[in-house]
Amino acid sequence: MHADLSRITYRPERHYSAVVAQQGRVQLDADANEQTAIQLFQARTLAADLIGRHGGPQGATGFHIELRGGPHELDDLVIGGGRYYVDGILCDATRPRPGTPVPTNPAAAEGEADPEADAPPADGTWTYWSQPDAFRDPERPGDRLPTRFPYLVYLKVWERLVTAAEDPALREVALGAALPDTAARTKVVWQVLPLPASELGLDGDNPPAEEIHTAFADWSRRAATPDCRLAARSRRPDHGDDDPCLVAPEARYRGPENQLYRVEVHEGGTAGDATFKWSRENASPTFPVDVLDGTWVELASLGGDDALSLHVGDRVEFVDTAYSSRGEAAPLLRVEEVDLPGRRVRLSDEPAPGVGRRPELHPFLRRWDHQGPGHHRTVRRGERADRLRHGAVPVEEGEWLPLEDGVEVYFESGGGYRTGDFWLIPARTATGGVEWPTDPARRPLLRHPLGVLVHHAPLAWVHGEEAVPDLRYVFRPLATTVQAADDAAAAPADGPAGAEAPSGTPDQGSGADDGVGTLSTGADAAHPRSQTTEEAEAQVDETGSVD
C-alpha cells in the first residue's frame, strides 16, 4: 500500500482478535489499520471455510462466461453479472447502471427519448474488453484472446490502494487545498483472463472437469506463491561521526526522522533481469498531473513541504489507473528541471505509450528515493546511479545492499521476482535502528514479500465457438424453515446432518442454476441440527431428563 503510514503491525500468526483502545493515549494509524486487518481476516477466513476456495451464491452466481465475436473482428467474452467469492474475497461482476440526468432536450420531457442521454446496458454485464479493472487493449497482441482452442478462462483477484491522487472524490474540499488528504481506500480488483491449455499441461480438447480443477490449482499455487525473500538491517556507516549533532553517536540508523522504507520489485524475473526501487516515505509522495506536454508535466501541486516535494534528480514513476491495474513496469524517469511558479517539471523522457494521456484515468507522478538528494539529505552510500537499469536498481543477491543512512537490504540467492512485490522497513530514531525480526543471535530473518497477494479461480473451459463448459461452483443458503417441536421429534434420525456430501465437494445433482457445480453447505435441510443435539432431545422426550 503506497500510503502515508507509520508502519504495519498486523501479524496473523499472533492471533489477536481485536485492538483495544486505552484512555489518554496517542492514537496511531497502525492501531486502526490493524483492527481493520483483523476484521477482514476473520470475515474472509470464515467465508473461505464455509464456501471453499471459490464459489457463488445460488441464484446470484456471477462470472458466467460466454464466447462471442467482439470489436475489431476479435473474439470477446460476455461476463455475467452476480457475486463470486475467491478465498473469501467478495467479487461483484454486476455492472452498475448509469444515473438518469435531467433532460436537456425539451422533447424528452414530453416522454420522448433524449438523444444525448447514454443508454444503460440492457443486461448489466461486462465483456472481456470492457471489464472495469483489466484495461485490455485490442492493439496489444498479448491482450487478445487465444486464437487456438482450448484455453481456460479464469478470475484473477487482488487488492490495491487508492488515494485522492487517483480518486479526487476522497478529498474533503472543505479542508482546503493546502491540507493533505485524509484516509485512503483499498479496492478489490478482479480481472477475467485467458490461460492456454499448454500452461496447465492438459491433453485433449475437453478433459474432465476434475482434471482441469486439479491442474489449475497446481498452476495457481505456483503463480501466487512468492519465490523470493529479503532481510533488512541497520548498520552504523563509516561516516557515522560526520553528523554527531543530528543523531546519537552510537545509532546505527543515521536518519534524522522516523521513516517507513519501502523496497518494491520494479521489473520481475531472476536476479539477472529483476530490478527494485525504494522510498523512505512508503512511496506516498504523489503529484496529480493536470497537463502532459511532451516531457513537460504540469502538476496540481509540487508538494506540501520541501521534504515531500520534487527536486532535480529525483526518480519518478508515471502512474494512472490502468497502469496500476495492469501491474506493469515502465521505465522510471528523472526530474531534469523544476518550474516552481508554473508548478511544472521537465522529465528526462516522455512517459511510456498509453500512460498518462487520458485524464479520466487520473495520471500522477510517484516519487522514489533511490536517487537524488530527496529532502536535502546527502546520500553517501547506495546510490549507484551509474548502474541503474531503466531508472531502477538491479537486484544483486547474496550481499548486503546499502540504501541510505545505515539501512541495508539483503536478497536471498535463487529468487524469482514479481513486479509489485514489496517489503516495509520501519526506521526509528529513538532506537537508532530498523524494526525487523531477528533470531536469538540477532541475525536478521529472511521474509517473503508482504504483497501483492494474488488469488485465482477457474471460470470456464473454452474448446470451441459453441463449447464453453462451466467450471464455477455454487453454494446453497444455510438458512431453512423452523420445524415445529412435534415434527422435529417425529423426524427419523438418518445419520449426522450434512452426511450426504463432504464440505467443499461438487454436488452436480443439487439443482443449481446454469448447470454449474455446487459446493455443499454442510447442512441438510431435513436435518438442520447436529446428531448430538438430536440424540439429546430424543433422550429428554423419553426420560424427561438428561444424564
mmCIF file of N, CA and C in Angstrom, residues 368-460:
data_model
loop_
_atom_site.group_PDB
_atom_site.id
_atom_site.type_symbol
_atom_site.label_atom_id
_atom_site.label_comp_id
_atom_site.label_asym_id
_atom_site.label_seq_id
_atom_site.Cartn_x
_atom_site.Cartn_y
_atom_site.Cartn_z
ATOM 1 N N TRP A 368 10.179 8.235 -6.077
ATOM 2 C CA TRP A 368 11.002 7.238 -5.405
ATOM 3 C C TRP A 368 12.306 7.898 -4.977
ATOM 4 N N ASP A 369 13.008 7.274 -4.031
ATOM 5 C CA ASP A 369 14.149 7.941 -3.397
ATOM 6 C C ASP A 369 15.477 7.232 -3.610
ATOM 7 N N HIS A 370 15.551 6.316 -4.563
ATOM 8 C CA HIS A 370 16.817 5.604 -4.734
ATOM 9 C C HIS A 370 17.825 6.396 -5.539
ATOM 10 N N GLN A 371 17.500 7.652 -5.866
ATOM 11 C CA GLN A 371 18.492 8.532 -6.458
ATOM 12 C C GLN A 371 18.065 9.968 -6.188
ATOM 13 N N GLY A 372 18.994 10.842 -5.937
ATOM 14 C CA GLY A 372 18.679 12.250 -5.710
ATOM 15 C C GLY A 372 18.756 12.610 -4.250
ATOM 16 N N PRO A 373 18.819 13.895 -3.953
ATOM 17 C CA PRO A 373 19.002 14.356 -2.575
ATOM 18 C C PRO A 373 17.760 14.243 -1.721
ATOM 19 N N GLY A 374 16.581 13.934 -2.315
ATOM 20 C CA GLY A 374 15.373 13.849 -1.504
ATOM 21 C C GLY A 374 15.126 15.132 -0.768
ATOM 22 N N HIS A 375 15.039 15.059 0.568
ATOM 23 C CA HIS A 375 14.827 16.292 1.319
ATOM 24 C C HIS A 375 16.172 16.800 1.858
ATOM 25 N N HIS A 376 17.058 17.132 0.896
ATOM 26 C CA HIS A 376 18.347 17.773 1.183
ATOM 27 C C HIS A 376 19.210 16.945 2.133
ATOM 28 N N ARG A 377 19.118 15.648 2.019
ATOM 29 C CA ARG A 377 19.983 14.784 2.806
ATOM 30 C C ARG A 377 21.018 14.187 1.870
ATOM 31 N N THR A 378 22.266 14.302 2.181
ATOM 32 C CA THR A 378 23.301 13.764 1.318
ATOM 33 C C THR A 378 23.341 12.251 1.454
ATOM 34 N N VAL A 379 23.106 11.559 0.344
ATOM 35 C CA VAL A 379 23.116 10.100 0.332
ATOM 36 C C VAL A 379 24.527 9.653 -0.008
ATOM 37 N N ARG A 380 25.211 9.154 0.970
ATOM 38 C CA ARG A 380 26.631 8.858 0.785
ATOM 39 C C ARG A 380 26.871 7.447 0.270
ATOM 40 N N ARG A 381 25.914 6.546 0.522
ATOM 41 C CA ARG A 381 26.124 5.169 0.098
ATOM 42 C C ARG A 381 24.870 4.668 -0.585
ATOM 43 N N GLY A 382 25.064 3.731 -1.494
ATOM 44 C CA GLY A 382 23.929 3.013 -2.035
ATOM 45 C C GLY A 382 23.288 3.613 -3.251
ATOM 46 N N GLU A 383 23.758 4.769 -3.729
ATOM 47 C CA GLU A 383 23.087 5.384 -4.868
ATOM 48 C C GLU A 383 23.335 4.598 -6.143
ATOM 49 N N ARG A 384 24.583 4.344 -6.467
ATOM 50 C CA ARG A 384 24.944 3.561 -7.635
ATOM 51 C C ARG A 384 24.184 4.028 -8.867
ATOM 52 N N ALA A 385 24.080 5.349 -9.046
ATOM 53 C CA ALA A 385 23.287 5.909 -10.129
ATOM 54 C C ALA A 385 23.766 5.422 -11.485
ATOM 55 N N ASP A 386 25.080 5.153 -11.629
ATOM 56 C CA ASP A 386 25.597 4.728 -12.913
ATOM 57 C C ASP A 386 25.184 3.306 -13.252
ATOM 58 N N ARG A 387 24.625 2.570 -12.276
ATOM 59 C CA ARG A 387 24.253 1.179 -12.510
ATOM 60 C C ARG A 387 22.750 0.988 -12.601
ATOM 61 N N LEU A 388 21.999 2.055 -12.633
ATOM 62 C CA LEU A 388 20.547 1.920 -12.749
ATOM 63 C C LEU A 388 20.176 1.354 -14.109
ATOM 64 N N ARG A 389 19.108 0.558 -14.110
ATOM 65 C CA ARG A 389 18.583 -0.007 -15.345
ATOM 66 C C ARG A 389 17.142 0.442 -15.506
ATOM 67 N N HIS A 390 16.878 1.218 -16.537
ATOM 68 C CA HIS A 390 15.555 1.812 -16.754
ATOM 69 C C HIS A 390 15.107 2.602 -15.532
ATOM 70 N N GLY A 391 16.061 3.223 -14.861
ATOM 71 C CA GLY A 391 15.759 4.057 -13.718
ATOM 72 C C GLY A 391 15.622 3.325 -12.410
ATOM 73 N N ALA A 392 15.763 1.997 -12.386
ATOM 74 C CA ALA A 392 15.624 1.215 -11.156
ATOM 75 C C ALA A 392 16.952 0.533 -10.830
ATOM 76 N N VAL A 393 17.059 0.017 -9.598
ATOM 77 C CA VAL A 393 18.303 -0.573 -9.109
ATOM 78 C C VAL A 393 18.312 -2.070 -9.423
ATOM 79 N N PRO A 394 19.349 -2.599 -10.066
ATOM 80 C CA PRO A 394 19.414 -4.041 -10.316
ATOM 81 C C PRO A 394 19.465 -4.834 -9.011
ATOM 82 N N VAL A 395 18.764 -5.957 -8.994
ATOM 83 C CA VAL A 395 18.794 -6.854 -7.839
ATOM 84 C C VAL A 395 20.116 -7.610 -7.827
ATOM 85 N N GLU A 396 20.829 -7.533 -6.708
ATOM 86 C CA GLU A 396 22.069 -8.275 -6.500
ATOM 87 C C GLU A 396 21.870 -9.167 -5.285
ATOM 88 N N GLU A 397 21.947 -10.460 -5.504
ATOM 89 C CA GLU A 397 21.647 -11.426 -4.448
ATOM 90 C C GLU A 397 22.909 -11.801 -3.671
ATOM 91 N N GLY A 398 22.663 -12.231 -2.423
ATOM 92 C CA GLY A 398 23.750 -12.774 -1.617
ATOM 93 C C GLY A 398 24.682 -11.762 -1.009
ATOM 94 N N GLU A 399 24.330 -10.475 -1.011
ATOM 95 C CA GLU A 399 25.159 -9.447 -0.388
ATOM 96 C C GLU A 399 24.270 -8.336 0.152
ATOM 97 N N TRP A 400 24.796 -7.626 1.135
ATOM 98 C CA TRP A 400 24.049 -6.521 1.725
ATOM 99 C C TRP A 400 24.184 -5.293 0.824
ATOM 100 N N LEU A 401 23.026 -4.729 0.464
ATOM 101 C CA LEU A 401 22.979 -3.560 -0.402
ATOM 102 C C LEU A 401 22.576 -2.349 0.425
ATOM 103 N N PRO A 402 23.384 -1.312 0.487
ATOM 104 C CA PRO A 402 23.022 -0.128 1.274
ATOM 105 C C PRO A 402 21.986 0.722 0.558
ATOM 106 N N LEU A 403 21.022 1.208 1.330
ATOM 107 C CA LEU A 403 20.051 2.167 0.802
ATOM 108 C C LEU A 403 20.514 3.578 1.151
ATOM 109 N N GLU A 404 20.409 3.946 2.429
ATOM 110 C CA GLU A 404 20.904 5.237 2.907
ATOM 111 C C GLU A 404 20.918 5.213 4.426
ATOM 112 N N ASP A 405 21.719 6.074 5.023
ATOM 113 C CA ASP A 405 21.702 6.310 6.474
ATOM 114 C C ASP A 405 21.810 5.031 7.289
ATOM 115 N N GLY A 406 22.585 4.069 6.789
ATOM 116 C CA GLY A 406 22.807 2.840 7.529
ATOM 117 C C GLY A 406 21.797 1.750 7.286
ATOM 118 N N VAL A 407 20.740 1.977 6.511
ATOM 119 C CA VAL A 407 19.733 0.951 6.208
ATOM 120 C C VAL A 407 20.237 0.093 5.055
ATOM 121 N N GLU A 408 20.227 -1.225 5.235
ATOM 122 C CA GLU A 408 20.718 -2.158 4.226
ATOM 123 C C GLU A 408 19.713 -3.284 4.028
ATOM 124 N N VAL A 409 19.697 -3.851 2.824
ATOM 125 C CA VAL A 409 18.802 -4.957 2.499
ATOM 126 C C VAL A 409 19.613 -6.075 1.868
ATOM 127 N N TYR A 410 19.073 -7.299 1.978
ATOM 128 C CA TYR A 410 19.756 -8.500 1.500
ATOM 129 C C TYR A 410 18.737 -9.364 0.767
ATOM 130 N N PHE A 411 18.998 -9.652 -0.506
ATOM 131 C CA PHE A 411 18.144 -10.542 -1.291
ATOM 132 C C PHE A 411 18.723 -11.955 -1.256
ATOM 133 N N GLU A 412 17.869 -12.921 -0.934
ATOM 134 C CA GLU A 412 18.311 -14.316 -0.898
ATOM 135 C C GLU A 412 18.643 -14.803 -2.306
ATOM 136 N N SER A 413 19.651 -15.640 -2.422
ATOM 137 C CA SER A 413 20.065 -16.157 -3.717
ATOM 138 C C SER A 413 19.011 -17.109 -4.279
ATOM 139 N N GLY A 414 18.900 -17.107 -5.610
ATOM 140 C CA GLY A 414 17.996 -18.028 -6.291
ATOM 141 C C GLY A 414 16.555 -17.605 -6.308
ATOM 142 N N GLY A 415 16.264 -16.332 -6.102
ATOM 143 C CA GLY A 415 14.878 -15.883 -6.043
ATOM 144 C C GLY A 415 14.293 -15.593 -7.413
ATOM 145 N N GLY A 416 12.969 -15.667 -7.467
ATOM 146 C CA GLY A 416 12.213 -15.236 -8.638
ATOM 147 C C GLY A 416 11.329 -14.078 -8.231
ATOM 148 N N TYR A 417 11.375 -12.983 -8.960
ATOM 149 C CA TYR A 417 10.771 -11.727 -8.512
ATOM 150 C C TYR A 417 9.593 -11.358 -9.416
ATOM 151 N N ARG A 418 8.542 -10.823 -8.789
ATOM 152 C CA ARG A 418 7.345 -10.380 -9.498
ATOM 153 C C ARG A 418 7.185 -8.869 -9.333
ATOM 154 N N THR A 419 6.820 -8.215 -10.406
ATOM 155 C CA THR A 419 6.586 -6.771 -10.345
ATOM 156 C C THR A 419 5.528 -6.453 -9.300
ATOM 157 N N GLY A 420 5.833 -5.520 -8.410
ATOM 158 C CA GLY A 420 4.900 -5.087 -7.377
ATOM 159 C C GLY A 420 5.124 -5.709 -6.023
ATOM 160 N N ASP A 421 5.858 -6.827 -5.926
ATOM 161 C CA ASP A 421 6.146 -7.397 -4.608
ATOM 162 C C ASP A 421 6.937 -6.387 -3.780
ATOM 163 N N PHE A 422 6.631 -6.288 -2.473
ATOM 164 C CA PHE A 422 7.264 -5.244 -1.671
ATOM 165 C C PHE A 422 7.476 -5.697 -0.237
ATOM 166 N N TRP A 423 8.387 -5.003 0.415
ATOM 167 C CA TRP A 423 8.674 -5.169 1.841
ATOM 168 C C TRP A 423 8.670 -3.786 2.490
ATOM 169 N N LEU A 424 8.290 -3.707 3.752
ATOM 170 C CA LEU A 424 8.282 -2.458 4.513
ATOM 171 C C LEU A 424 9.271 -2.557 5.666
ATOM 172 N N ILE A 425 10.058 -1.483 5.861
ATOM 173 C CA ILE A 425 11.112 -1.472 6.875
ATOM 174 C C ILE A 425 10.966 -0.194 7.707
ATOM 175 N N PRO A 426 10.361 -0.254 8.893
ATOM 176 C CA PRO A 426 10.284 0.942 9.747
ATOM 177 C C PRO A 426 11.650 1.267 10.341
ATOM 178 N N ALA A 427 12.045 2.526 10.251
ATOM 179 C CA ALA A 427 13.303 3.008 10.852
ATOM 180 C C ALA A 427 12.958 4.044 11.911
ATOM 181 N N ARG A 428 13.549 3.926 13.095
ATOM 182 C CA ARG A 428 13.186 4.771 14.224
ATOM 183 C C ARG A 428 14.420 5.436 14.825
ATOM 184 N N THR A 429 14.303 6.744 15.042
ATOM 185 C CA THR A 429 15.408 7.490 15.643
ATOM 186 C C THR A 429 15.563 7.168 17.130
ATOM 187 N N ALA A 430 14.471 6.794 17.801
ATOM 188 C CA ALA A 430 14.532 6.521 19.243
ATOM 189 C C ALA A 430 15.431 5.326 19.547
ATOM 190 N N THR A 431 15.441 4.345 18.669
ATOM 191 C CA THR A 431 16.282 3.166 18.873
ATOM 192 C C THR A 431 17.545 3.205 18.035
ATOM 193 N N GLY A 432 17.581 4.105 17.058
ATOM 194 C CA GLY A 432 18.740 4.163 16.179
ATOM 195 C C GLY A 432 18.874 2.930 15.315
ATOM 196 N N GLY A 433 17.757 2.307 14.980
ATOM 197 C CA GLY A 433 17.792 1.095 14.160
ATOM 198 C C GLY A 433 16.497 0.913 13.408
ATOM 199 N N VAL A 434 16.375 -0.233 12.747
ATOM 200 C CA VAL A 434 15.170 -0.575 11.998
ATOM 201 C C VAL A 434 14.444 -1.698 12.727
ATOM 202 N N GLU A 435 13.134 -1.763 12.518
ATOM 203 C CA GLU A 435 12.327 -2.830 13.109
ATOM 204 C C GLU A 435 12.249 -3.979 12.102
ATOM 205 N N TRP A 436 12.942 -5.064 12.437
ATOM 206 C CA TRP A 436 12.967 -6.228 11.562
ATOM 207 C C TRP A 436 13.179 -7.466 12.437
ATOM 208 N N PRO A 437 12.462 -8.547 12.197
ATOM 209 C CA PRO A 437 12.598 -9.736 13.054
ATOM 210 C C PRO A 437 13.988 -10.350 12.954
ATOM 211 N N THR A 438 14.462 -10.844 14.082
ATOM 212 C CA THR A 438 15.780 -11.475 14.162
ATOM 213 C C THR A 438 15.673 -12.785 14.928
ATOM 214 N N ASP A 439 16.696 -13.631 14.813
ATOM 215 C CA ASP A 439 16.763 -14.862 15.594
ATOM 216 C C ASP A 439 17.420 -14.562 16.943
ATOM 217 N N PRO A 440 17.548 -15.548 17.840
ATOM 218 C CA PRO A 440 18.166 -15.277 19.160
ATOM 219 C C PRO A 440 19.575 -14.725 19.072
ATOM 220 N N ALA A 441 20.270 -14.986 17.956
ATOM 221 C CA ALA A 441 21.620 -14.442 17.788
ATOM 222 C C ALA A 441 21.596 -13.067 17.146
ATOM 223 N N ARG A 442 20.417 -12.462 17.034
ATOM 224 C CA ARG A 442 20.230 -11.120 16.478
ATOM 225 C C ARG A 442 20.599 -11.044 14.998
ATOM 226 N N ARG A 443 20.440 -12.172 14.296
ATOM 227 C CA ARG A 443 20.639 -12.175 12.858
ATOM 228 C C ARG A 443 19.303 -11.893 12.172
ATOM 229 N N PRO A 444 19.270 -10.992 11.208
ATOM 230 C CA PRO A 444 18.004 -10.684 10.533
ATOM 231 C C PRO A 444 17.443 -11.915 9.826
ATOM 232 N N LEU A 445 16.131 -12.067 9.891
ATOM 233 C CA LEU A 445 15.456 -13.195 9.265
ATOM 234 C C LEU A 445 15.013 -12.828 7.855
ATOM 235 N N LEU A 446 15.069 -13.798 6.965
ATOM 236 C CA LEU A 446 14.573 -13.619 5.604
ATOM 237 C C LEU A 446 13.061 -13.686 5.607
ATOM 238 N N ARG A 447 12.412 -12.749 4.920
ATOM 239 C CA ARG A 447 10.955 -12.682 4.891
ATOM 240 C C ARG A 447 10.462 -12.629 3.453
ATOM 241 N N HIS A 448 9.327 -13.317 3.204
ATOM 242 C CA HIS A 448 8.654 -13.213 1.916
ATOM 243 C C HIS A 448 8.019 -11.825 1.791
ATOM 244 N N PRO A 449 7.681 -11.389 0.585
ATOM 245 C CA PRO A 449 7.052 -10.067 0.433
ATOM 246 C C PRO A 449 5.731 -9.980 1.188
ATOM 247 N N LEU A 450 5.384 -8.761 1.616
ATOM 248 C CA LEU A 450 4.074 -8.518 2.225
ATOM 249 C C LEU A 450 2.960 -8.593 1.187
ATOM 250 N N GLY A 451 3.246 -8.368 -0.019
ATOM 251 C CA GLY A 451 2.265 -8.390 -1.114
ATOM 252 C C GLY A 451 3.031 -8.277 -2.413
ATOM 253 N N VAL A 452 2.358 -8.417 -3.526
ATOM 254 C CA VAL A 452 0.921 -8.374 -3.715
ATOM 255 C C VAL A 452 0.373 -9.797 -3.583
ATOM 256 N N LEU A 453 -0.716 -9.981 -2.792
ATOM 257 C CA LEU A 453 -1.336 -11.280 -2.608
ATOM 258 C C LEU A 453 -2.371 -11.485 -3.697
ATOM 259 N N VAL A 454 -2.133 -12.468 -4.575
ATOM 260 C CA VAL A 454 -2.986 -12.717 -5.735
ATOM 261 C C VAL A 454 -3.751 -14.011 -5.527
ATOM 262 N N HIS A 455 -5.019 -14.017 -5.936
ATOM 263 C CA HIS A 455 -5.887 -15.178 -5.806
ATOM 264 C C HIS A 455 -6.495 -15.497 -7.170
ATOM 265 N N HIS A 456 -6.778 -16.802 -7.406
ATOM 266 C CA HIS A 456 -7.284 -17.233 -8.708
ATOM 267 C C HIS A 456 -8.460 -18.188 -8.526
ATOM 268 N N ALA A 457 -9.314 -18.240 -9.546
ATOM 269 C CA ALA A 457 -10.424 -19.193 -9.581
ATOM 270 C C ALA A 457 -10.744 -19.511 -11.035
ATOM 271 N N PRO A 458 -10.959 -20.797 -11.391
ATOM 272 C CA PRO A 458 -11.324 -21.144 -12.767
ATOM 273 C C PRO A 458 -12.793 -20.822 -13.029
ATOM 274 N N LEU A 459 -13.075 -20.355 -14.239
ATOM 275 C CA LEU A 459 -14.450 -19.985 -14.603
ATOM 276 C C LEU A 459 -15.020 -20.861 -15.702
ATOM 277 N N ALA A 460 -14.295 -21.071 -16.787
ATOM 278 C CA ALA A 460 -14.833 -21.822 -17.922
ATOM 279 C C ALA A 460 -13.692 -22.400 -18.743
#
